[in-house]
Backbone as ProteinMPNN parsed JSONL, in Angstrom:
{"seq_chain_A": "MARRRKLTNPLGLAVLATLMSGPMHPYQIARLLKHRGKDDSIKIRYGSLYTVVQDLGKRGFVEAEGTVRAGHRPERTVYRLTDDGQHELEDRIRELISEPVKEYPIFTSALSLVAVIYPDELAGLLAERLQALEIEIAATTGIVDHAVAHRLPRLFLLETEYGLAMKRAEAEWVRGLMRELA", "coords_chain_A": {"N_chain_A": [[0.732, -0.84, -0.118], [0.631, 2.044, -1.084], [2.208, 4.737, 0.803], [0.591, 7.313, 2.384], [-0.184, 10.844, 1.868], [1.958, 13.237, 3.653], [0.837, 14.477, 6.997], [0.384, 17.916, 6.925], [-1.048, 20.138, 8.094], [-0.806, 22.406, 10.546], [-2.953, 22.713, 12.622], [-4.645, 20.454, 12.386], [-2.57, 18.173, 13.41], [-2.907, 19.286, 15.756], [-5.629, 18.622, 16.286], [-5.237, 15.994, 16.236], [-3.37, 15.354, 18.649], [-4.747, 16.55, 20.391], [-6.994, 14.469, 20.551], [-5.66, 12.373, 21.97], [-6.2, 12.775, 24.019], [-8.621, 11.36, 24.74], [-11.819, 10.233, 23.121], [-13.782, 12.97, 21.141], [-16.187, 15.422, 20.295], [-15.798, 17.811, 17.67], [-16.278, 20.551, 18.58], [-15.59, 20.167, 21.571], [-13.114, 19.779, 20.893], [-11.716, 21.999, 19.821], [-12.337, 24.122, 22.181], [-10.84, 23.029, 24.191], [-8.384, 23.281, 22.873], [-8.21, 25.853, 23.027], [-8.281, 26.228, 25.533], [-6.076, 25.436, 26.655], [-4.32, 27.229, 25.286], [-3.44, 27.103, 22.835], [-3.877, 27.961, 21.187], [-2.326, 30.556, 20.691], [-0.349, 29.632, 18.931], [-1.19, 28.322, 16.948], [-3.295, 28.34, 14.505], [-6.647, 28.513, 14.818], [-9.81, 28.069, 14.059], [-13.254, 27.499, 14.306], [-14.752, 26.96, 12.183], [-13.448, 25.785, 10.157], [-12.123, 23.686, 11.371], [-13.603, 21.68, 11.738], [-13.492, 20.887, 8.731], [-10.868, 20.253, 8.577], [-11.276, 17.925, 10.572], [-12.755, 16.104, 9.127], [-11.134, 15.397, 6.982], [-9.47, 14.347, 8.436], [-10.363, 11.68, 8.727], [-10.964, 10.863, 6.283], [-8.367, 10.187, 5.865], [-7.962, 8.292, 7.502], [-6.917, 8.743, 9.932], [-8.568, 9.748, 11.962], [-11.94, 8.551, 13.658], [-15.224, 8.12, 13.863], [-17.218, 7.758, 16.499], [-19.611, 7.906, 17.534], [-22.122, 9.382, 18.526], [-23.864, 12.27, 20.17], [-25.776, 14.078, 22.59], [-26.296, 17.351, 23.776], [-28.644, 18.553, 25.857], [-31.004, 20.716, 24.085], [-29.631, 20.838, 21.972], [-28.502, 20.31, 18.859], [-27.168, 16.732, 17.462], [-23.934, 15.62, 18.192], [-21.174, 15.002, 16.624], [-18.792, 12.303, 17.524], [-15.606, 12.34, 17.969], [-12.69, 9.666, 17.369], [-9.35, 8.794, 17.975], [-7.365, 7.316, 15.682], [-5.032, 4.112, 15.462], [-3.366, 4.704, 13.21], [-3.511, 7.104, 13.017], [-2.227, 8.203, 15.529], [0.294, 7.288, 15.232], [1.046, 8.82, 12.712], [0.695, 11.249, 13.747], [2.938, 10.977, 15.952], [4.817, 10.823, 14.195], [5.143, 12.834, 12.313], [5.511, 14.716, 14.337], [7.953, 13.931, 15.548], [9.659, 14.311, 13.066], [8.942, 17.579, 12.377], [10.199, 18.444, 14.729], [12.922, 17.569, 14.34], [13.911, 18.249, 11.81], [14.895, 21.222, 10.566], [13.281, 23.813, 8.591], [12.728, 25.597, 5.541], [10.809, 28.841, 6.465], [8.176, 31.05, 5.973], [8.012, 34.123, 7.347], [6.126, 36.725, 7.745], [7.244, 39.471, 8.622], [9.642, 38.911, 7.564], [8.921, 38.961, 5.087], [8.171, 41.492, 4.601], [10.482, 42.609, 5.435], [12.204, 42.23, 2.835], [11.147, 43.704, 0.991], [11.151, 46.263, 2.051], [12.539, 48.581, 0.793], [10.734, 50.154, -0.546], [9.845, 52.219, 1.337], [10.624, 55.538, 2.601], [13.865, 56.256, 4.61], [13.197, 57.448, 6.881], [10.687, 57.141, 7.396], [10.83, 54.533, 7.865], [12.096, 54.325, 10.224], [10.466, 55.059, 12.079], [8.3, 53.531, 11.945], [9.428, 50.968, 12.777], [10.053, 52.009, 15.393], [7.825, 51.859, 16.63], [7.175, 49.058, 15.764], [8.815, 48.111, 17.748], [7.823, 49.162, 19.963], [5.962, 47.345, 20.469], [6.342, 45.085, 20.403], [8.037, 45.099, 22.607], [6.076, 45.4, 24.607], [4.599, 42.759, 24.213], [6.483, 41.006, 24.893], [7.145, 41.788, 27.787], [4.715, 41.054, 28.687], [4.522, 38.141, 28.378], [6.747, 37.145, 29.595], [5.688, 37.838, 31.843], [3.538, 35.803, 32.227], [5.131, 33.237, 31.674], [6.804, 33.548, 34.133], [4.763, 33.419, 35.952], [3.827, 30.991, 35.653], [5.859, 29.086, 36.23], [6.355, 30.052, 38.867], [3.868, 28.75, 40.008], [4.624, 26.087, 39.453], [4.052, 24.811, 36.885], [4.804, 22.109, 34.738], [7.517, 22.549, 32.561], [7.661, 21.542, 30.008], [4.945, 22.44, 29.291], [5.281, 24.997, 28.472], [7.297, 25.217, 26.601], [6.647, 26.001, 23.701], [5.868, 28.656, 24.632], [8.295, 29.707, 25.844], [10.225, 29.473, 23.463], [8.674, 31.491, 21.786], [8.864, 33.82, 23.268], [11.662, 33.766, 23.32], [12.107, 34.41, 20.625], [11.085, 36.725, 20.188], [12.374, 38.545, 21.913], [15.04, 38.283, 21.006], [14.326, 39.386, 17.969], [13.55, 42.006, 18.818], [15.717, 42.834, 19.631], [17.364, 42.906, 17.188], [15.909, 44.957, 16.043], [16.477, 47.196, 17.183], [18.996, 47.588, 16.75], [18.979, 48.138, 13.781], [17.761, 50.186, 14.081], [19.336, 51.765, 15.451], [21.661, 51.997, 13.361], [20.101, 53.296, 11.239], [19.74, 55.791, 12.422]], "CA_chain_A": [[-0.162, -0.019, 0.001], [1.396, 3.46, -0.926], [2.118, 5.333, 1.993], [-0.572, 8.647, 2.266], [0.735, 12.095, 1.955], [2.241, 13.756, 4.895], [0.093, 15.451, 7.513], [1.281, 19.265, 7.226], [-1.559, 21.002, 8.94], [-0.596, 22.562, 11.998], [-4.401, 22.31, 13.364], [-4.687, 18.643, 11.914], [-1.735, 17.852, 14.249], [-3.193, 19.938, 17.34], [-6.551, 17.748, 16.369], [-4.944, 14.335, 16.608], [-3.153, 15.154, 19.804], [-6.217, 16.29, 21.686], [-7.874, 13.624, 20.737], [-4.775, 11.461, 22.766], [-7.118, 12.586, 25.941], [-9.975, 10.514, 24.603], [-12.777, 10.615, 21.995], [-14.455, 14.155, 21.678], [-16.661, 15.97, 19.023], [-14.576, 19.076, 17.065], [-16.264, 22.175, 19.237], [-14.688, 20.113, 22.571], [-11.752, 19.707, 20.819], [-11.96, 23.66, 19.765], [-12.413, 24.689, 23.426], [-9.994, 22.794, 24.797], [-7.146, 23.828, 22.646], [-8.117, 27.514, 23.441], [-8.211, 26.617, 27.14], [-4.773, 24.835, 26.916], [-3.431, 28.281, 25.194], [-2.782, 26.57, 21.677], [-4.204, 29.262, 19.734], [-1.272, 31.513, 20.347], [0.783, 29.238, 18.583], [-1.871, 27.243, 15.912], [-4.631, 29.457, 14.144], [-8.254, 27.82, 15.6], [-11.19, 28.699, 12.967], [-14.188, 26.46, 14.123], [-15.201, 26.439, 10.695], [-11.965, 25.089, 9.147], [-11.952, 22.616, 12.47], [-14.849, 20.421, 11.113], [-13.094, 20.416, 7.548], [-10.084, 19.438, 9.244], [-11.731, 16.939, 11.03], [-13.699, 15.338, 7.899], [-10.27, 15.064, 6.194], [-8.628, 13.462, 9.128], [-11.246, 10.738, 8.66], [-10.802, 10.614, 5.155], [-7.125, 9.248, 5.825], [-7.931, 7.107, 8.417], [-6.453, 9.489, 11.523], [-9.982, 9.56, 13.059], [-13.233, 7.839, 12.859], [-16.181, 8.535, 14.0], [-17.107, 6.645, 17.482], [-20.724, 7.711, 17.942], [-22.949, 11.039, 18.48], [-23.805, 12.831, 21.518], [-26.762, 15.267, 22.237], [-26.7, 17.952, 25.075], [-29.908, 19.558, 25.742], [-31.471, 20.6, 22.502], [-28.815, 21.183, 21.127], [-28.137, 19.081, 17.791], [-26.315, 15.835, 17.894], [-22.488, 16.047, 17.701], [-20.463, 13.389, 16.117], [-17.591, 12.2, 18.628], [-14.462, 11.164, 16.745], [-11.639, 9.32, 18.355], [-8.068, 8.925, 17.434], [-7.137, 5.668, 15.245], [-3.66, 3.501, 15.811], [-2.723, 5.54, 12.238], [-3.716, 8.465, 13.443], [-1.398, 8.233, 16.335], [1.302, 7.208, 14.527], [1.13, 9.449, 11.594], [0.865, 12.215, 14.981], [4.008, 10.877, 16.383], [6.099, 10.646, 13.009], [5.219, 14.122, 12.019], [6.002, 15.614, 15.373], [9.453, 14.006, 15.513], [9.884, 15.092, 11.863], [8.936, 18.68, 12.258], [11.209, 19.113, 15.549], [14.342, 17.625, 14.122], [14.555, 18.876, 10.289], [14.716, 22.688, 10.162], [12.556, 23.937, 6.898], [12.432, 27.221, 5.227], [9.678, 29.273, 6.975], [8.129, 32.389, 5.269], [7.226, 34.857, 8.264], [5.3, 38.005, 7.083], [8.155, 40.283, 8.701], [10.768, 38.769, 6.745], [8.459, 39.139, 3.256], [7.798, 43.008, 4.739], [11.895, 43.689, 4.846], [12.575, 41.942, 1.815], [10.73, 44.938, -0.013], [11.438, 47.576, 2.43], [13.062, 49.639, 0.082], [9.417, 51.294, -0.978], [9.642, 53.117, 2.405], [11.584, 56.428, 2.543], [14.325, 55.599, 5.724], [12.889, 57.952, 7.841], [9.34, 56.661, 7.691], [10.972, 53.214, 8.336], [12.776, 54.171, 11.408], [9.221, 55.369, 12.86], [7.621, 52.062, 11.858], [10.568, 50.004, 13.44], [10.156, 52.303, 16.684], [6.394, 51.353, 16.737], [7.167, 47.384, 16.227], [9.668, 47.764, 18.548], [7.131, 48.894, 21.285], [4.619, 46.526, 20.461], [7.413, 43.869, 21.076], [8.302, 45.607, 24.084], [4.895, 45.069, 25.491], [4.499, 41.404, 24.377], [7.965, 40.41, 25.866], [6.679, 41.889, 28.988], [3.215, 40.295, 29.098], [4.911, 36.684, 27.846], [7.43, 36.84, 30.942], [4.603, 37.709, 33.295], [3.035, 34.633, 31.796], [6.342, 32.16, 32.013], [6.782, 33.912, 35.291], [3.562, 32.939, 36.581], [3.826, 29.573, 35.455], [7.112, 28.517, 36.846], [5.75, 30.241, 40.375], [3.089, 28.078, 40.037], [5.071, 24.912, 39.149], [3.773, 24.209, 35.798], [6.229, 21.742, 34.222], [8.476, 23.03, 31.533], [6.91, 20.822, 28.787], [3.851, 22.942, 28.92], [5.892, 25.872, 28.415], [8.131, 25.202, 25.558], [6.472, 27.055, 22.78], [5.937, 30.283, 24.823], [9.451, 30.078, 25.869], [10.585, 29.772, 22.092], [8.053, 32.417, 20.996], [9.618, 34.968, 23.793], [13.481, 34.04, 22.716], [12.335, 34.687, 19.079], [10.587, 38.195, 20.355], [13.53, 38.971, 22.254], [15.985, 38.521, 19.305], [13.655, 40.565, 17.065], [13.488, 43.552, 19.461], [17.137, 43.273, 19.469], [17.668, 43.235, 15.77], [14.809, 46.12, 15.472], [17.172, 48.133, 17.868], [20.556, 47.288, 16.116], [18.654, 48.408, 12.829], [17.011, 51.394, 14.215], [20.869, 52.891, 15.599], [21.952, 52.276, 11.98], [19.241, 54.725, 10.439], [19.705, 57.057, 13.04]], "C_chain_A": [[0.696, 1.034, -0.017], [1.332, 4.448, 0.406], [1.58, 7.058, 1.591], [0.373, 9.712, 2.584], [0.932, 12.632, 3.333], [1.017, 14.523, 5.754], [0.74, 16.935, 7.79], [0.451, 20.535, 7.819], [-1.168, 21.076, 10.179], [-2.07, 22.141, 13.367], [-4.638, 21.063, 13.011], [-3.863, 17.99, 13.137], [-2.595, 18.048, 15.749], [-4.271, 19.045, 17.57], [-5.992, 16.408, 17.123], [-4.364, 14.619, 18.167], [-4.348, 15.497, 20.794], [-6.657, 15.034, 21.948], [-7.135, 12.014, 21.48], [-5.459, 11.34, 23.828], [-7.991, 11.708, 25.722], [-10.993, 11.116, 23.62], [-13.766, 12.106, 22.303], [-14.892, 15.052, 20.068], [-15.753, 17.803, 18.772], [-15.021, 20.289, 17.851], [-15.462, 21.913, 20.891], [-13.264, 20.351, 22.17], [-11.095, 21.467, 20.828], [-11.564, 24.276, 21.41], [-11.363, 24.041, 24.094], [-8.383, 23.102, 24.281], [-6.919, 25.175, 22.746], [-7.729, 27.617, 25.017], [-6.759, 26.045, 27.465], [-3.786, 26.057, 26.114], [-3.178, 27.985, 23.785], [-2.729, 27.389, 20.624], [-3.211, 30.152, 19.694], [-0.336, 31.023, 19.401], [-0.087, 28.307, 16.975], [-3.26, 28.138, 15.416], [-5.697, 28.257, 14.193], [-8.977, 28.327, 14.897], [-11.942, 27.315, 13.448], [-14.975, 26.093, 12.669], [-14.383, 25.356, 9.809], [-11.977, 23.909, 10.012], [-12.687, 21.709, 11.897], [-14.352, 20.071, 9.739], [-11.753, 19.429, 7.585], [-10.241, 17.837, 9.835], [-12.016, 15.578, 9.813], [-12.246, 14.803, 7.325], [-9.435, 13.943, 6.925], [-9.481, 11.982, 8.958], [-11.098, 10.119, 7.513], [-9.488, 9.75, 5.033], [-7.168, 7.999, 6.554], [-7.402, 7.368, 9.712], [-7.418, 9.339, 12.593], [-10.762, 8.987, 12.778], [-14.057, 8.294, 13.949], [-16.918, 7.601, 15.312], [-18.925, 6.964, 17.632], [-21.455, 9.44, 17.899], [-23.313, 11.164, 19.997], [-24.852, 14.174, 21.426], [-26.551, 16.088, 23.776], [-27.956, 19.078, 25.279], [-30.566, 19.605, 24.725], [-30.983, 21.08, 21.811], [-28.494, 19.965, 19.842], [-27.253, 17.819, 18.256], [-25.196, 16.059, 17.204], [-21.809, 14.735, 17.539], [-19.209, 13.164, 16.936], [-16.477, 11.543, 18.077], [-13.247, 10.769, 17.726], [-10.277, 8.962, 17.504], [-7.469, 7.405, 17.033], [-5.511, 5.23, 15.563], [-2.903, 4.579, 14.161], [-2.337, 6.697, 12.208], [-2.113, 8.776, 14.31], [0.34, 8.292, 15.889], [1.953, 8.002, 13.59], [1.453, 11.554, 12.881], [2.375, 12.54, 15.4], [5.077, 11.098, 15.188], [6.157, 12.088, 12.698], [6.009, 14.984, 13.164], [7.816, 15.42, 15.451], [10.006, 14.696, 14.372], [9.97, 16.513, 11.83], [9.852, 19.167, 13.517], [12.802, 18.75, 15.109], [14.931, 18.073, 12.747], [14.011, 20.212, 10.378], [13.866, 22.796, 8.315], [12.639, 25.317, 7.059], [10.977, 27.702, 5.905], [9.667, 30.514, 6.058], [7.512, 33.783, 6.214], [7.036, 36.138, 7.505], [6.217, 39.133, 7.337], [8.895, 40.178, 8.041], [10.557, 39.206, 5.548], [8.416, 40.831, 3.268], [9.439, 43.521, 4.439], [12.447, 43.172, 3.809], [12.019, 43.121, 0.59], [10.362, 46.237, 0.608], [11.781, 48.615, 1.616], [11.915, 50.869, -0.643], [9.283, 51.923, 0.055], [10.962, 54.228, 2.267], [12.312, 56.111, 4.308], [13.712, 56.202, 6.981], [11.532, 57.576, 8.592], [9.677, 55.341, 8.31], [11.325, 53.004, 10.198], [11.368, 54.454, 12.534], [8.449, 54.256, 13.016], [8.507, 51.014, 12.639], [10.215, 50.296, 15.014], [8.399, 51.885, 16.784], [6.49, 49.779, 16.905], [7.957, 47.416, 17.492], [9.103, 47.759, 20.313], [6.398, 47.963, 21.518], [5.544, 45.357, 20.871], [7.587, 43.957, 22.182], [7.513, 44.958, 25.219], [4.302, 43.857, 25.31], [5.443, 40.687, 24.781], [7.825, 40.606, 27.3], [5.584, 40.953, 29.45], [3.642, 38.649, 28.748], [5.848, 36.264, 29.0], [6.815, 36.9, 32.113], [4.405, 36.086, 33.191], [4.084, 33.312, 32.472], [6.626, 32.497, 33.62], [5.887, 32.969, 36.595], [3.556, 31.156, 36.784], [4.534, 28.675, 35.987], [6.692, 28.796, 38.378], [4.844, 28.991, 40.839], [3.292, 26.056, 39.891], [4.873, 24.351, 37.988], [4.915, 23.664, 35.336], [6.677, 22.301, 32.895], [7.931, 22.549, 30.338], [5.772, 21.895, 28.177], [4.269, 24.165, 28.116], [6.801, 25.951, 27.388], [7.685, 26.29, 24.527], [6.422, 28.422, 22.979], [7.221, 30.68, 24.906], [10.236, 30.534, 24.082], [9.895, 31.047, 21.778], [8.777, 33.632, 21.683], [10.988, 34.956, 23.372], [13.011, 34.733, 21.046], [11.881, 36.238, 19.086], [11.866, 38.907, 20.489], [14.557, 39.426, 21.188], [15.421, 39.637, 18.373], [13.896, 41.92, 17.698], [14.942, 43.924, 19.576], [17.994, 43.339, 18.003], [16.972, 44.701, 15.354], [16.037, 47.266, 16.225], [18.325, 48.52, 17.318], [19.865, 48.459, 14.331], [18.327, 49.905, 12.68], [18.422, 52.198, 14.559], [21.182, 52.72, 14.248], [21.339, 53.298, 11.107], [19.512, 55.717, 11.06], [21.38, 57.75, 12.575]], "O_chain_A": [[1.531, 1.12, 0.883], [0.246, 4.798, 0.868], [2.078, 7.793, 0.738], [1.383, 9.644, 3.285], [0.031, 12.454, 4.153], [0.234, 15.188, 5.076], [1.505, 17.121, 8.736], [0.948, 21.643, 8.015], [-1.125, 20.099, 10.927], [-2.083, 21.57, 14.458], [-5.023, 20.544, 14.059], [-4.515, 17.253, 13.877], [-2.835, 17.182, 16.59], [-4.314, 18.518, 18.681], [-6.257, 15.964, 18.24], [-5.015, 14.004, 19.012], [-4.75, 14.823, 21.743], [-6.757, 14.493, 23.049], [-7.708, 10.926, 21.553], [-5.53, 10.341, 24.544], [-8.248, 11.073, 26.745], [-11.01, 12.316, 23.346], [-14.339, 12.331, 23.368], [-14.177, 15.239, 19.083], [-15.314, 18.606, 19.595], [-14.18, 21.189, 17.869], [-14.893, 22.833, 21.479], [-12.412, 20.933, 22.842], [-10.281, 21.966, 21.605], [-10.49, 24.832, 21.634], [-10.839, 24.88, 24.827], [-7.406, 23.155, 25.028], [-5.818, 25.711, 22.62], [-7.164, 28.53, 25.618], [-6.326, 26.239, 28.6], [-2.569, 25.934, 26.247], [-2.467, 28.894, 23.356], [-2.007, 27.549, 19.639], [-3.077, 30.685, 18.592], [0.507, 31.812, 18.975], [0.601, 27.771, 16.106], [-4.128, 28.472, 16.222], [-5.507, 27.184, 13.62], [-8.858, 29.542, 15.058], [-11.487, 26.212, 13.143], [-15.607, 25.093, 12.33], [-14.708, 24.436, 9.058], [-11.819, 22.885, 9.349], [-12.038, 20.738, 11.509], [-14.696, 18.946, 9.374], [-11.543, 18.368, 6.997], [-9.525, 16.865, 9.594], [-11.537, 14.445, 9.776], [-12.235, 13.578, 7.203], [-8.886, 12.974, 6.401], [-8.714, 11.052, 9.21], [-11.075, 8.888, 7.512], [-9.434, 8.778, 4.279], [-6.583, 6.945, 6.303], [-7.364, 6.489, 10.574], [-7.235, 8.95, 13.746], [-10.742, 8.611, 11.606], [-13.542, 8.841, 14.924], [-17.202, 6.479, 14.894], [-19.529, 5.925, 17.899], [-21.11, 10.393, 17.2], [-23.085, 10.307, 20.852], [-24.829, 15.044, 20.554], [-26.651, 15.446, 24.822], [-28.015, 20.227, 24.841], [-30.853, 18.511, 24.24], [-31.506, 21.782, 20.945], [-28.277, 18.79, 20.135], [-26.666, 17.871, 19.336], [-25.135, 16.505, 16.058], [-21.912, 13.699, 18.196], [-18.502, 14.172, 16.942], [-16.438, 10.352, 17.769], [-12.912, 11.454, 18.692], [-10.371, 8.894, 16.279], [-7.179, 6.531, 17.851], [-4.777, 6.149, 15.927], [-1.809, 5.111, 14.344], [-1.368, 7.268, 11.708], [-1.148, 9.386, 13.849], [1.239, 9.085, 16.169], [3.181, 8.018, 13.505], [2.153, 12.546, 12.676], [2.966, 13.619, 15.341], [6.177, 11.583, 15.453], [7.263, 12.615, 12.818], [6.933, 15.762, 12.927], [8.68, 16.296, 15.429], [10.787, 15.626, 14.571], [10.994, 16.942, 11.299], [10.299, 20.308, 13.399], [13.751, 19.463, 15.439], [16.133, 18.24, 12.541], [12.797, 20.398, 10.286], [13.937, 22.083, 7.313], [12.64, 26.035, 8.059], [10.041, 26.904, 5.849], [10.656, 30.988, 5.5], [6.573, 34.422, 5.737], [7.862, 36.497, 6.666], [6.208, 39.961, 6.427], [9.254, 41.243, 7.539], [11.428, 39.725, 4.851], [8.58, 41.468, 2.227], [9.765, 44.396, 3.638], [13.545, 43.709, 3.661], [12.531, 43.254, -0.521], [9.622, 47.095, 0.126], [11.189, 49.674, 1.825], [12.149, 51.995, -1.082], [8.231, 52.547, -0.088], [12.083, 53.871, 1.907], [11.53, 55.789, 5.203], [13.699, 55.562, 8.032], [11.265, 57.629, 9.793], [8.952, 54.938, 9.22], [11.037, 52.142, 11.028], [11.384, 54.03, 13.69], [7.941, 53.978, 14.102], [7.841, 50.11, 13.144], [10.081, 49.388, 15.834], [8.46, 51.267, 17.847], [6.033, 49.21, 17.897], [7.62, 46.585, 18.335], [9.429, 47.108, 21.305], [6.105, 47.647, 22.671], [5.213, 44.738, 21.882], [7.356, 43.008, 22.93], [7.86, 44.334, 26.222], [3.416, 43.607, 26.127], [5.148, 39.527, 25.07], [8.288, 39.764, 28.069], [5.629, 40.233, 30.447], [2.695, 37.899, 28.989], [5.778, 35.098, 29.39], [7.117, 36.316, 33.154], [4.985, 35.272, 33.91], [3.845, 32.637, 33.474], [6.647, 31.504, 34.348], [6.178, 32.274, 37.569], [3.346, 30.414, 37.745], [4.089, 27.56, 36.258], [6.677, 27.825, 39.135], [5.069, 28.352, 41.867], [2.502, 25.139, 40.115], [5.476, 23.288, 37.834], [5.97, 24.298, 35.365], [5.735, 22.45, 32.116], [7.729, 23.448, 29.521], [5.657, 22.174, 26.984], [3.636, 24.392, 27.086], [7.192, 27.113, 27.278], [8.273, 27.37, 24.486], [6.711, 29.285, 22.15], [7.59, 31.701, 24.325], [10.634, 31.638, 23.711], [10.719, 31.888, 21.418], [9.295, 34.466, 20.941], [11.53, 36.018, 23.066], [13.752, 35.538, 20.482], [12.221, 36.97, 18.156], [12.399, 39.628, 19.645], [14.798, 40.532, 20.703], [16.054, 40.656, 18.099], [14.415, 42.842, 17.069], [15.342, 45.087, 19.614], [19.131, 43.796, 17.883], [17.44, 45.436, 14.484], [16.366, 48.214, 15.511], [18.694, 49.693, 17.366], [20.502, 49.457, 13.993], [18.482, 50.645, 11.708], [18.623, 53.248, 13.949], [20.801, 53.77, 13.732], [21.983, 54.037, 10.362], [19.587, 56.752, 10.398], [21.71, 58.875, 12.953]]}, "name": "protein", "num_of_chains": 1, "seq": "MARRRKLTNPLGLAVLATLMSGPMHPYQIARLLKHRGKDDSIKIRYGSLYTVVQDLGKRGFVEAEGTVRAGHRPERTVYRLTDDGQHELEDRIRELISEPVKEYPIFTSALSLVAVIYPDELAGLLAERLQALEIEIAATTGIVDHAVAHRLPRLFLLETEYGLAMKRAEAEWVRGLMRELA"}
């Protein structure tokens, strides 16, 4: 049997990881992802979530386990992770962690086209960006400090720590560029 195309959608991977907790319907998955703060690193849209779950089902990574009804709400299909889904999730996470790939951040794209902006205006725009970054850095540092104080295992902070390190590096780079422009 031919190997299926690898799962590349971060939301699909998040759905599979969430279903490791047990069967649930897509709305529960979305709520749990948001509750766990995954919407800081993965774009979660309820409408696209249903499409992603359907795609995962077609690939054999999830399967319907049944339906549930709460009060007067319509029936909802509950999905569970299949063995193939768990293997795909684990394989893809291993691959994504171990193998660097070229990413295309929007800020990098804007920098590649910055020649359309006058240097004086660029300096002002960079100052605005730096101010926004400093606010984000302070807020994220507070989140990390709070989590550490409450002894949240570091494993649950890795994406937040990484994001903080990237924001700090970007802020330092922006400061340097601003000094050059001055």
